Amino acid sequence: MRQYYLQVFSKLAGFTGLPAQIAKVAFMAIIDALLITMFFAALHKHAGSLELVIAAVLLITNFVYFAKFTLPFKFLIPGLLLLVVFVVVPVAYTIQMSVFNYKTGNEVTKQEAIVQLVRNGLAPDSAGTTYDMVLGKVEGKYAALLTNQTDQSVTLVNTDKVFPVSDSSITRDSYKIARTAPGFTPLTEAEVVAADSIISGLKFPITKTTFAQPQSADVAGLLTQSISYDAGKDQVSDLSTGEIYKDNGNGNFADPKHPDRILQPGWKSFSGIHNYTALLSDPEVRGPFIGIFIWTTLFAFLSVALMFAIGLLLAITLNRKIALRRFYRSVLILPYAIPSFMSILVWKGIFNTQYGAFNALFHTNIDFYNNTWLARGIIILVNLWLGFPYFYLISSGALQSIPSELEEAAALDGANPSQVLRRIKLPLIFQILSPLLIASFAFNFNNFNIIYLLTNGGPAPIGKVAGSTDILITYTYKTAFGSNIQNLGLACAISVVIFAVVGSVSIWGLRRSKVLDVI
Amino acid sequence: MKRKGIVGIIAASALAISAALVPSAHAAPKTILVWADNDRGPQLKTLLDGNTTIAPGYVISVKFYSALDALQSAWDKATAAGGPDIMTGPASIATQGAASGKIVSLPFGAIVKSQIPGAAISAMSYRGKAYGMPTDLDTTGFITNTGLYTAGVPATMKDAVAWYLANKSAKGLTGGVCAVDGTWGTQGIITAFGGGAWKVKGSSIDASSTLFNSTSFKSNIKTYLLDSSGKSNGFFQWDNCGDAFKAGKIPFAITGAWNLDGFTKAGIKYSISSVPGSTATTNGAQWVNYSGAYVTSFAAQHGVALGAQKVVMNYLGSVDGQVAMYKASKRPPANINAIPLVTDPNTLGITKAGSTGMAQISPLLDDKAGGTNWYDTIAAAYTDIFVKGKDVSATLDAAAAIINKNFKDGSANL
């Protein structure tokens, strides 16, 4: 059997022997080189788990193409890998993020948030003192030779203490910046650059409450620290007010006495099913969500139903021998041949209140885009225009695939054309086209382009993000990216709901049509 | 043995090829990555890309995106893996970046504060800390098409309305004043009619109650901006009206330096002035905002924090840096010591016009505790009043309720 497969493979490839081996080795060498390059690049950029994924792909690919018992996988593995990368991983990531408090202000890790809180707790001293700084070492520790930019006074300090320096013991350059001092060994430029990560976090104590911190390689500021973090108690203290902030379990340090008083930034934190329950319990989310869900379903259903009805009607009409049939067929597929975004923009212009062709032709002043039902009607109309040629084509194909014997037999049994259509052709067409109808429903359920380009979800009432023509996918987009304040976790939860609805409808439809049984 | 040989060949070949392709982790000097949009990017690329002298020991690399939206989208997704060390863009980045922990605060010393206006530092502050180095002034001026309106500049906005209504038919006008930059640009117009975001008291603001539903604004809308049918009389234009201004169909516009070249290329002759107010001695107060440069928290993770701060503090904030950027972009510099070095008449005109504007405070305007932010809320109100003809008072009150909620919430972040 294996030999048979090998022969089939060889015939399919049409390429055997040593040249094939050389080509295979060369091909795999290139693939391996690319994957190894990507692996090191990911490693270099600290891209998290990406390097592990690349390493896994590298190992799997080589195993499949060099093991003898994995022949079927040689055909399947490219598709499977792409499926994993472009479908499984995004879906899994979306599901994962939907159970996190992940929004503007809660985007980084807790550790990163703590670093930022402490870093942002730095404040300049009351005089705003800044220094020209020469970095070096004193007594083996990092040190700074500081020249006050205002009064040119000089301070020598390492990370432990200040060293006394007299003006006569230092040398200054032409800008009066101190360059050398006794016991001070300046760092070279290369040493400073190499130690950037360390030096940028150094604190050189000047007084009990102030310290100089490098603000670049040659400037330092005199700062105070107003925020501190106690790792043991996992709490943040505001040193200026004495207020304590504790982890509120929702991705922020908050004042226990005033839970609304939170510190920013917060972090991405696990929130369980909160984003899902918000869809039904939070009035700010629930209201638009339910309305949009109903409109999305209606839009997808009406679009498919109308497109199919008109496509089928035209297919039946043009399936008969009528004059100019070829011409009509060619004309009917034109809307399908034009890029949809162009068509949408043309239609958008036609219904423009001020400059549109519709109002100009009929001498009306109809405000199509600011009336909920007119805007929805236009969306259905434009979608119908874009989609009916497809249904005309597939309906024509389905009609022509029905054996003429069935029609002839029915006619012999006394069936009239209407009965033939209703009792024979339509059931068969539905059977053939069910998967395409379901796919079209799924497509229209997520038809982002037509909504975004035609109405951008509007009209929206004052104070509402969701517009009257928004469907779930555009609402998700607005929630995630619509403004500077984004709620990515909630958007992921809505995406998961869309996925579940479309998946369920597809499975239900496919099972009812038994099309998979036929396959 | 044969298979081992094949595998060996493949492994060796792969390693050899990849070794040639893999970037060396120890390549020197360290790179400071700057992100910008299509507007500032080309200028920054010319000024900074490949530079090794501004921050010795580091090389600067500028990456710019096709549009501000594209930059914002990339910034939204930025992480330490691939994110920039310096971000450039509007002041709204300070609010979002500070809240999300993507940018670090910049504790400015007295010398910086003496050179950068307090309003500019405030525009880039979040919860009392400065997060960005203001680089240039983002504001607008009142542009008069001197080919259409030949009597200088209208003394008041009401005069402009009167002239528009008198000449609408004869000159084929499709609008009176165009806020070329959308709802953001309407601030100068609505303040001229008694509206606006908040009250200004000296150098401070009072955001406890918005002016968007003030009595005078309601009255002026009805008197000057609506026709007898209760809908717009066409004077006030804010939605994609720039082409009509360039076509000579609108006599007045409010926009910034970035659109002036386009007007010139369209053959429009124009003057730049402060926005006329409700009386001859007052002005409309357009938004005065700043663009800036921000040191990201990624810079420390990339080991270039010192270099990035040097570029931002010592070059982009300096007189030399801002003059160089002004020469390339024609945008007014933020550093007050650089302003006297501005010679371009358009830049000077916008700078002068901006002196009567008011500070754009992103934590208040971007907040959406009430449902939608300032810009989306007023856009919906404009549509309801001027397009749908809804009741002015009820619409403005509804919008003001949302805005007041936003301001109350956003005040915590000032």
mmCIF file with all atom_site columns, N, CA and C in Angstrom, chain A residues 32 36 44-45 66 105 107 116 119-120 122 127-128 149 189 193 196-197 215 218 262 265 367 370 462-463 465 483-486, chain B residues 3 10 30 56 58 76 99-100 105 107 110-111 127 129 131 297 303-306 309-310 366 368 371-372 383 387-388 402:
data_model
loop_
_atom_site.group_PDB
_atom_site.id
_atom_site.type_symbol
_atom_site.label_atom_id
_atom_site.label_alt_id
_atom_site.label_comp_id
_atom_site.label_asym_id
_atom_site.label_entity_id
_atom_site.label_seq_id
_atom_site.pdbx_PDB_ins_code
_atom_site.Cartn_x
_atom_site.Cartn_y
_atom_site.Cartn_z
_atom_site.occupancy
_atom_site.B_iso_or_equiv
_atom_site.pdbx_formal_charge
_atom_site.auth_seq_id
_atom_site.auth_comp_id
_atom_site.auth_asym_id
_atom_site.auth_atom_id
_atom_site.pdbx_PDB_model_num
ATOM 1   N N  . ASP A 1 32  ? 13.839  25.571 6.270  1.00 0.00 ? 32  ASP A N  1
ATOM 2   C CA . ASP A 1 32  ? 14.504  25.537 7.584  1.00 0.00 ? 32  ASP A CA 1
ATOM 3   C C  . ASP A 1 32  ? 15.229  26.843 7.866  1.00 0.00 ? 32  ASP A C  1
ATOM 4   N N  . ILE A 1 36  ? 14.471  29.126 10.969 1.00 0.00 ? 36  ILE A N  1
ATOM 5   C CA . ILE A 1 36  ? 15.525  29.385 11.970 1.00 0.00 ? 36  ILE A CA 1
ATOM 6   C C  . ILE A 1 36  ? 15.760  30.897 12.087 1.00 0.00 ? 36  ILE A C  1
ATOM 7   N N  . HIS A 1 44  ? 15.341  37.279 19.626 1.00 0.00 ? 44  HIS A N  1
ATOM 8   C CA . HIS A 1 44  ? 16.025  38.556 19.789 1.00 0.00 ? 44  HIS A CA 1
ATOM 9   C C  . HIS A 1 44  ? 15.063  39.646 20.257 1.00 0.00 ? 44  HIS A C  1
ATOM 10  N N  . LYS A 1 45  ? 13.808  39.556 19.786 1.00 0.00 ? 45  LYS A N  1
ATOM 11  C CA . LYS A 1 45  ? 12.815  40.582 20.141 1.00 0.00 ? 45  LYS A CA 1
ATOM 12  C C  . LYS A 1 45  ? 12.015  40.192 21.370 1.00 0.00 ? 45  LYS A C  1
ATOM 13  N N  . PHE A 1 66  ? 10.739  14.007 6.526  1.00 0.00 ? 66  PHE A N  1
ATOM 14  C CA . PHE A 1 66  ? 11.856  13.054 6.492  1.00 0.00 ? 66  PHE A CA 1
ATOM 15  C C  . PHE A 1 66  ? 11.526  11.706 7.114  1.00 0.00 ? 66  PHE A C  1
ATOM 16  N N  . GLY A 1 105 ? -5.766  51.311 29.739 1.00 0.00 ? 105 GLY A N  1
ATOM 17  C CA . GLY A 1 105 ? -5.458  51.419 31.159 1.00 0.00 ? 105 GLY A CA 1
ATOM 18  C C  . GLY A 1 105 ? -5.171  50.073 31.791 1.00 0.00 ? 105 GLY A C  1
ATOM 19  N N  . GLU A 1 107 ? -3.502  47.140 30.076 1.00 0.00 ? 107 GLU A N  1
ATOM 20  C CA . GLU A 1 107 ? -2.944  46.485 28.893 1.00 0.00 ? 107 GLU A CA 1
ATOM 21  C C  . GLU A 1 107 ? -1.639  45.758 29.157 1.00 0.00 ? 107 GLU A C  1
ATOM 22  N N  . GLN A 1 116 ? 5.952   51.092 36.076 1.00 0.00 ? 116 GLN A N  1
ATOM 23  C CA . GLN A 1 116 ? 5.501   52.395 35.577 1.00 0.00 ? 116 GLN A CA 1
ATOM 24  C C  . GLN A 1 116 ? 4.964   53.283 36.702 1.00 0.00 ? 116 GLN A C  1
ATOM 25  N N  . ARG A 1 119 ? 7.908   54.545 38.495 1.00 0.00 ? 119 ARG A N  1
ATOM 26  C CA . ARG A 1 119 ? 8.635   55.466 37.610 1.00 0.00 ? 119 ARG A CA 1
ATOM 27  C C  . ARG A 1 119 ? 7.883   56.791 37.480 1.00 0.00 ? 119 ARG A C  1
ATOM 28  N N  . ASN A 1 120 ? 6.571   56.699 37.340 1.00 0.00 ? 120 ASN A N  1
ATOM 29  C CA . ASN A 1 120 ? 5.775   57.919 37.193 1.00 0.00 ? 120 ASN A CA 1
ATOM 30  C C  . ASN A 1 120 ? 5.587   58.652 38.512 1.00 0.00 ? 120 ASN A C  1
ATOM 31  N N  . LEU A 1 122 ? 7.970   59.748 40.158 1.00 0.00 ? 122 LEU A N  1
ATOM 32  C CA . LEU A 1 122 ? 9.086   60.683 40.291 1.00 0.00 ? 122 LEU A CA 1
ATOM 33  C C  . LEU A 1 122 ? 8.591   62.095 40.027 1.00 0.00 ? 122 LEU A C  1
ATOM 34  N N  . ALA A 1 127 ? 12.394  73.417 42.961 1.00 0.00 ? 127 ALA A N  1
ATOM 35  C CA . ALA A 1 127 ? 13.098  74.415 42.134 1.00 0.00 ? 127 ALA A CA 1
ATOM 36  C C  . ALA A 1 127 ? 13.299  73.923 40.698 1.00 0.00 ? 127 ALA A C  1
ATOM 37  N N  . GLY A 1 128 ? 12.962  72.672 40.440 1.00 0.00 ? 128 GLY A N  1
ATOM 38  C CA . GLY A 1 128 ? 13.170  72.123 39.098 1.00 0.00 ? 128 GLY A CA 1
ATOM 39  C C  . GLY A 1 128 ? 14.649  72.026 38.739 1.00 0.00 ? 128 GLY A C  1
ATOM 40  N N  . GLN A 1 149 ? 22.828  73.277 36.492 1.00 0.00 ? 149 GLN A N  1
ATOM 41  C CA . GLN A 1 149 ? 22.706  74.077 35.261 1.00 0.00 ? 149 GLN A CA 1
ATOM 42  C C  . GLN A 1 149 ? 22.396  75.542 35.554 1.00 0.00 ? 149 GLN A C  1
ATOM 43  N N  . GLU A 1 189 ? 31.913  56.724 26.458 1.00 0.00 ? 189 GLU A N  1
ATOM 44  C CA . GLU A 1 189 ? 30.602  56.762 25.809 1.00 0.00 ? 189 GLU A CA 1
ATOM 45  C C  . GLU A 1 189 ? 30.074  55.352 25.571 1.00 0.00 ? 189 GLU A C  1
ATOM 46  N N  . VAL A 1 193 ? 26.588  53.690 27.011 1.00 0.00 ? 193 VAL A N  1
ATOM 47  C CA . VAL A 1 193 ? 25.558  53.136 26.120 1.00 0.00 ? 193 VAL A CA 1
ATOM 48  C C  . VAL A 1 193 ? 25.310  51.668 26.455 1.00 0.00 ? 193 VAL A C  1
ATOM 49  N N  . ASP A 1 196 ? 23.114  51.241 29.487 1.00 0.00 ? 196 ASP A N  1
ATOM 50  C CA . ASP A 1 196 ? 21.922  52.103 29.466 1.00 0.00 ? 196 ASP A CA 1
ATOM 51  C C  . ASP A 1 196 ? 20.833  51.637 30.426 1.00 0.00 ? 196 ASP A C  1
ATOM 52  N N  . SER A 1 197 ? 20.535  50.326 30.379 1.00 0.00 ? 197 SER A N  1
ATOM 53  C CA . SER A 1 197 ? 19.430  49.805 31.209 1.00 0.00 ? 197 SER A CA 1
ATOM 54  C C  . SER A 1 197 ? 19.696  50.013 32.684 1.00 0.00 ? 197 SER A C  1
ATOM 55  N N  . GLN A 1 215 ? 18.625  61.657 33.133 1.00 0.00 ? 215 GLN A N  1
ATOM 56  C CA . GLN A 1 215 ? 17.525  61.837 32.182 1.00 0.00 ? 215 GLN A CA 1
ATOM 57  C C  . GLN A 1 215 ? 18.019  61.661 30.755 1.00 0.00 ? 215 GLN A C  1
ATOM 58  N N  . ASP A 1 218 ? 23.902  62.646 29.631 1.00 0.00 ? 218 ASP A N  1
ATOM 59  C CA . ASP A 1 218 ? 24.674  63.751 30.174 1.00 0.00 ? 218 ASP A CA 1
ATOM 60  C C  . ASP A 1 218 ? 23.842  64.789 30.924 1.00 0.00 ? 218 ASP A C  1
ATOM 61  N N  . ILE A 1 262 ? -8.581  54.775 41.604 1.00 0.00 ? 262 ILE A N  1
ATOM 62  C CA . ILE A 1 262 ? -7.601  53.761 41.190 1.00 0.00 ? 262 ILE A CA 1
ATOM 63  C C  . ILE A 1 262 ? -6.364  54.431 40.600 1.00 0.00 ? 262 ILE A C  1
ATOM 64  N N  . PRO A 1 265 ? -1.010  53.269 35.399 1.00 0.00 ? 265 PRO A N  1
ATOM 65  C CA . PRO A 1 265 ? -1.691  52.211 34.677 1.00 0.00 ? 265 PRO A CA 1
ATOM 66  C C  . PRO A 1 265 ? -2.061  51.031 35.561 1.00 0.00 ? 265 PRO A C  1
ATOM 67  N N  . ASP A 1 367 ? -33.174 62.736 3.542  1.00 0.00 ? 367 ASP A N  1
ATOM 68  C CA . ASP A 1 367 ? -31.942 62.532 4.311  1.00 0.00 ? 367 ASP A CA 1
ATOM 69  C C  . ASP A 1 367 ? -31.808 61.040 4.627  1.00 0.00 ? 367 ASP A C  1
ATOM 70  N N  . ASN A 1 370 ? -29.628 59.704 7.823  1.00 0.00 ? 370 ASN A N  1
ATOM 71  C CA . ASN A 1 370 ? -29.942 60.091 9.192  1.00 0.00 ? 370 ASN A CA 1
ATOM 72  C C  . ASN A 1 370 ? -31.302 59.593 9.647  1.00 0.00 ? 370 ASN A C  1
ATOM 73  N N  . ILE A 1 462 ? -27.449 60.730 20.091 1.00 0.00 ? 462 ILE A N  1
ATOM 74  C CA . ILE A 1 462 ? -26.474 61.459 20.914 1.00 0.00 ? 462 ILE A CA 1
ATOM 75  C C  . ILE A 1 462 ? -26.076 60.601 22.109 1.00 0.00 ? 462 ILE A C  1
ATOM 76  N N  . GLY A 1 463 ? -24.779 60.482 22.312 1.00 0.00 ? 463 GLY A N  1
ATOM 77  C CA . GLY A 1 463 ? -24.290 59.769 23.483 1.00 0.00 ? 463 GLY A CA 1
ATOM 78  C C  . GLY A 1 463 ? -24.182 58.275 23.317 1.00 0.00 ? 463 GLY A C  1
ATOM 79  N N  . VAL A 1 465 ? -22.550 54.976 21.278 1.00 0.00 ? 465 VAL A N  1
ATOM 80  C CA . VAL A 1 465 ? -21.505 54.518 20.362 1.00 0.00 ? 465 VAL A CA 1
ATOM 81  C C  . VAL A 1 465 ? -22.144 53.735 19.226 1.00 0.00 ? 465 VAL A C  1
ATOM 82  N N  . SER A 1 483 ? -12.345 54.562 19.513 1.00 0.00 ? 483 SER A N  1
ATOM 83  C CA . SER A 1 483 ? -11.916 55.829 20.104 1.00 0.00 ? 483 SER A CA 1
ATOM 84  C C  . SER A 1 483 ? -10.633 55.582 20.889 1.00 0.00 ? 483 SER A C  1
ATOM 85  N N  . ASN A 1 484 ? -10.172 56.627 21.553 1.00 0.00 ? 484 ASN A N  1
ATOM 86  C CA . ASN A 1 484 ? -8.930  56.470 22.310 1.00 0.00 ? 484 ASN A CA 1
ATOM 87  C C  . ASN A 1 484 ? -9.105  55.560 23.518 1.00 0.00 ? 484 ASN A C  1
ATOM 88  N N  . ILE A 1 485 ? -10.349 55.416 23.963 1.00 0.00 ? 485 ILE A N  1
ATOM 89  C CA . ILE A 1 485 ? -10.609 54.560 25.118 1.00 0.00 ? 485 ILE A CA 1
ATOM 90  C C  . ILE A 1 485 ? -11.247 53.273 24.606 1.00 0.00 ? 485 ILE A C  1
ATOM 91  N N  . GLN A 1 486 ? -10.511 52.193 24.717 1.00 0.00 ? 486 GLN A N  1
ATOM 92  C CA . GLN A 1 486 ? -10.912 50.951 24.068 1.00 0.00 ? 486 GLN A CA 1
ATOM 93  C C  . GLN A 1 486 ? -11.173 49.855 25.092 1.00 0.00 ? 486 GLN A C  1
ATOM 94  N N  . ARG B 2 3   ? 20.538  8.676  5.003  1.00 0.00 ? 3   ARG B N  1
ATOM 95  C CA . ARG B 2 3   ? 19.567  9.636  5.520  1.00 0.00 ? 3   ARG B CA 1
ATOM 96  C C  . ARG B 2 3   ? 20.227  10.667 6.440  1.00 0.00 ? 3   ARG B C  1
ATOM 97  N N  . ILE B 2 10  ? 20.961  19.284 5.043  1.00 0.00 ? 10  ILE B N  1
ATOM 98  C CA . ILE B 2 10  ? 19.881  20.254 5.223  1.00 0.00 ? 10  ILE B CA 1
ATOM 99  C C  . ILE B 2 10  ? 20.162  21.151 6.428  1.00 0.00 ? 10  ILE B C  1
ATOM 100 N N  . LYS B 2 30  ? 23.396  50.955 19.249 1.00 0.00 ? 30  LYS B N  1
ATOM 101 C CA . LYS B 2 30  ? 22.011  50.616 19.562 1.00 0.00 ? 30  LYS B CA 1
ATOM 102 C C  . LYS B 2 30  ? 21.069  51.534 18.782 1.00 0.00 ? 30  LYS B C  1
ATOM 103 N N  . PRO B 2 56  ? 24.938  60.373 20.949 1.00 0.00 ? 56  PRO B N  1
ATOM 104 C CA . PRO B 2 56  ? 26.134  59.604 20.564 1.00 0.00 ? 56  PRO B CA 1
ATOM 105 C C  . PRO B 2 56  ? 26.094  58.188 21.144 1.00 0.00 ? 56  PRO B C  1
ATOM 106 N N  . TYR B 2 58  ? 24.206  55.920 19.827 1.00 0.00 ? 58  TYR B N  1
ATOM 107 C CA . TYR B 2 58  ? 22.939  55.341 19.359 1.00 0.00 ? 58  TYR B CA 1
ATOM 108 C C  . TYR B 2 58  ? 22.725  55.808 17.920 1.00 0.00 ? 58  TYR B C  1
ATOM 109 N N  . ASP B 2 76  ? -1.736  51.235 19.226 1.00 0.00 ? 76  ASP B N  1
ATOM 110 C CA . ASP B 2 76  ? -2.666  50.486 20.081 1.00 0.00 ? 76  ASP B CA 1
ATOM 111 C C  . ASP B 2 76  ? -2.163  49.067 20.331 1.00 0.00 ? 76  ASP B C  1
ATOM 112 N N  . ALA B 2 99  ? -2.159  56.248 30.670 1.00 0.00 ? 99  ALA B N  1
ATOM 113 C CA . ALA B 2 99  ? -3.096  55.326 31.329 1.00 0.00 ? 99  ALA B CA 1
ATOM 114 C C  . ALA B 2 99  ? -2.715  53.882 31.076 1.00 0.00 ? 99  ALA B C  1
ATOM 115 N N  . SER B 2 100 ? -2.215  53.615 29.877 1.00 0.00 ? 100 SER B N  1
ATOM 116 C CA . SER B 2 100 ? -1.905  52.227 29.546 1.00 0.00 ? 100 SER B CA 1
ATOM 117 C C  . SER B 2 100 ? -0.488  51.828 29.951 1.00 0.00 ? 100 SER B C  1
ATOM 118 N N  . SER B 2 105 ? 6.683   59.213 32.300 1.00 0.00 ? 105 SER B N  1
ATOM 119 C CA . SER B 2 105 ? 6.599   60.638 32.610 1.00 0.00 ? 105 SER B CA 1
ATOM 120 C C  . SER B 2 105 ? 7.972   61.284 32.427 1.00 0.00 ? 105 SER B C  1
ATOM 121 N N  . PRO B 2 107 ? 9.978   64.238 34.026 1.00 0.00 ? 107 PRO B N  1
ATOM 122 C CA . PRO B 2 107 ? 10.016  65.283 35.065 1.00 0.00 ? 107 PRO B CA 1
ATOM 123 C C  . PRO B 2 107 ? 10.830  66.479 34.590 1.00 0.00 ? 107 PRO B C  1
ATOM 124 N N  . ALA B 2 110 ? 13.483  73.214 35.630 1.00 0.00 ? 110 ALA B N  1
ATOM 125 C CA . ALA B 2 110 ? 13.117  74.627 35.494 1.00 0.00 ? 110 ALA B CA 1
ATOM 126 C C  . ALA B 2 110 ? 13.486  75.176 34.119 1.00 0.00 ? 110 ALA B C  1
ATOM 127 N N  . ILE B 2 111 ? 14.585  74.700 33.559 1.00 0.00 ? 111 ILE B N  1
ATOM 128 C CA . ILE B 2 111 ? 15.032  75.262 32.279 1.00 0.00 ? 111 ILE B CA 1
ATOM 129 C C  . ILE B 2 111 ? 14.057  74.892 31.161 1.00 0.00 ? 111 ILE B C  1
ATOM 130 N N  . ARG B 2 127 ? -2.886  63.275 35.013 1.00 0.00 ? 127 ARG B N  1
ATOM 131 C CA . ARG B 2 127 ? -2.878  63.216 36.473 1.00 0.00 ? 127 ARG B CA 1
ATOM 132 C C  . ARG B 2 127 ? -1.710  64.006 37.063 1.00 0.00 ? 127 ARG B C  1
ATOM 133 N N  . LYS B 2 129 ? 1.183   64.873 35.828 1.00 0.00 ? 129 LYS B N  1
ATOM 134 C CA . LYS B 2 129 ? 2.564   64.585 35.397 1.00 0.00 ? 129 LYS B CA 1
ATOM 135 C C  . LYS B 2 129 ? 2.691   64.840 33.896 1.00 0.00 ? 129 LYS B C  1
ATOM 136 N N  . TYR B 2 131 ? 3.999   64.007 30.318 1.00 0.00 ? 131 TYR B N  1
ATOM 137 C CA . TYR B 2 131 ? 4.398   62.764 29.645 1.00 0.00 ? 131 TYR B CA 1
ATOM 138 C C  . TYR B 2 131 ? 5.005   62.995 28.265 1.00 0.00 ? 131 TYR B C  1
ATOM 139 N N  . SER B 2 297 ? 7.790   53.278 27.400 1.00 0.00 ? 297 SER B N  1
ATOM 140 C CA . SER B 2 297 ? 8.339   52.370 28.411 1.00 0.00 ? 297 SER B CA 1
ATOM 141 C C  . SER B 2 297 ? 9.115   51.237 27.743 1.00 0.00 ? 297 SER B C  1
ATOM 142 N N  . GLY B 2 303 ? 16.808  48.828 26.284 1.00 0.00 ? 303 GLY B N  1
ATOM 143 C CA . GLY B 2 303 ? 18.130  49.290 26.708 1.00 0.00 ? 303 GLY B CA 1
ATOM 144 C C  . GLY B 2 303 ? 18.566  50.572 26.045 1.00 0.00 ? 303 GLY B C  1
ATOM 145 N N  . VAL B 2 304 ? 17.607  51.429 25.647 1.00 0.00 ? 304 VAL B N  1
ATOM 146 C CA . VAL B 2 304 ? 17.970  52.692 25.000 1.00 0.00 ? 304 VAL B CA 1
ATOM 147 C C  . VAL B 2 304 ? 17.270  53.883 25.668 1.00 0.00 ? 304 VAL B C  1
ATOM 148 N N  . ALA B 2 305 ? 16.901  53.720 26.932 1.00 0.00 ? 305 ALA B N  1
ATOM 149 C CA . ALA B 2 305 ? 16.139  54.786 27.603 1.00 0.00 ? 305 ALA B CA 1
ATOM 150 C C  . ALA B 2 305 ? 16.920  56.093 27.650 1.00 0.00 ? 305 ALA B C  1
ATOM 151 N N  . LEU B 2 306 ? 18.208  56.009 27.961 1.00 0.00 ? 306 LEU B N  1
ATOM 152 C CA . LEU B 2 306 ? 19.009  57.239 28.053 1.00 0.00 ? 306 LEU B CA 1
ATOM 153 C C  . LEU B 2 306 ? 19.077  57.944 26.705 1.00 0.00 ? 306 LEU B C  1
ATOM 154 N N  . GLN B 2 309 ? 15.659  59.477 25.750 1.00 0.00 ? 309 GLN B N  1
ATOM 155 C CA . GLN B 2 309 ? 15.393  60.719 26.498 1.00 0.00 ? 309 GLN B CA 1
ATOM 156 C C  . GLN B 2 309 ? 16.249  61.860 25.978 1.00 0.00 ? 309 GLN B C  1
ATOM 157 N N  . LYS B 2 310 ? 17.463  61.512 25.580 1.00 0.00 ? 310 LYS B N  1
ATOM 158 C CA . LYS B 2 310 ? 18.361  62.539 25.040 1.00 0.00 ? 310 LYS B CA 1
ATOM 159 C C  . LYS B 2 310 ? 17.759  63.135 23.756 1.00 0.00 ? 310 LYS B C  1
ATOM 160 N N  . ASP B 2 366 ? -11.603 63.480 25.571 1.00 0.00 ? 366 ASP B N  1
ATOM 161 C CA . ASP B 2 366 ? -11.594 62.073 25.134 1.00 0.00 ? 366 ASP B CA 1
ATOM 162 C C  . ASP B 2 366 ? -12.396 61.169 26.051 1.00 0.00 ? 366 ASP B C  1
ATOM 163 N N  . LYS B 2 368 ? -15.334 59.275 27.871 1.00 0.00 ? 368 LYS B N  1
ATOM 164 C CA . LYS B 2 368 ? -16.677 58.922 27.375 1.00 0.00 ? 368 LYS B CA 1
ATOM 165 C C  . LYS B 2 368 ? -17.496 58.233 28.454 1.00 0.00 ? 368 LYS B C  1
ATOM 166 N N  . GLY B 2 371 ? -21.048 58.160 27.643 1.00 0.00 ? 371 GLY B N  1
ATOM 167 C CA . GLY B 2 371 ? -21.479 57.342 26.499 1.00 0.00 ? 371 GLY B CA 1
ATOM 168 C C  . GLY B 2 371 ? -20.587 57.544 25.298 1.00 0.00 ? 371 GLY B C  1
ATOM 169 N N  . THR B 2 372 ? -20.427 58.803 24.888 1.00 0.00 ? 372 THR B N  1
ATOM 170 C CA . THR B 2 372 ? -19.522 59.103 23.773 1.00 0.00 ? 372 THR B CA 1
ATOM 171 C C  . THR B 2 372 ? -18.669 60.305 24.149 1.00 0.00 ? 372 THR B C  1
ATOM 172 N N  . THR B 2 383 ? -25.866 67.084 13.817 1.00 0.00 ? 383 THR B N  1
ATOM 173 C CA . THR B 2 383 ? -26.724 66.396 12.853 1.00 0.00 ? 383 THR B CA 1
ATOM 174 C C  . THR B 2 383 ? -28.195 66.562 13.232 1.00 0.00 ? 383 THR B C  1
ATOM 175 N N  . VAL B 2 387 ? -29.321 69.146 10.507 1.00 0.00 ? 387 VAL B N  1
ATOM 176 C CA . VAL B 2 387 ? -29.778 68.295 9.410  1.00 0.00 ? 387 VAL B CA 1
ATOM 177 C C  . VAL B 2 387 ? -31.204 67.822 9.642  1.00 0.00 ? 387 VAL B C  1
ATOM 178 N N  . LYS B 2 388 ? -31.457 67.332 10.865 1.00 0.00 ? 388 LYS B N  1
ATOM 179 C CA . LYS B 2 388 ? -32.798 66.787 11.118 1.00 0.00 ? 388 LYS B CA 1
ATOM 180 C C  . LYS B 2 388 ? -33.789 67.848 11.583 1.00 0.00 ? 388 LYS B C  1
ATOM 181 N N  . ILE B 2 402 ? -24.408 64.552 28.661 1.00 0.00 ? 402 ILE B N  1
ATOM 182 C CA . ILE B 2 402 ? -23.340 63.572 28.381 1.00 0.00 ? 402 ILE B CA 1
ATOM 183 C C  . ILE B 2 402 ? -21.971 64.210 28.602 1.00 0.00 ? 402 ILE B C  1
#
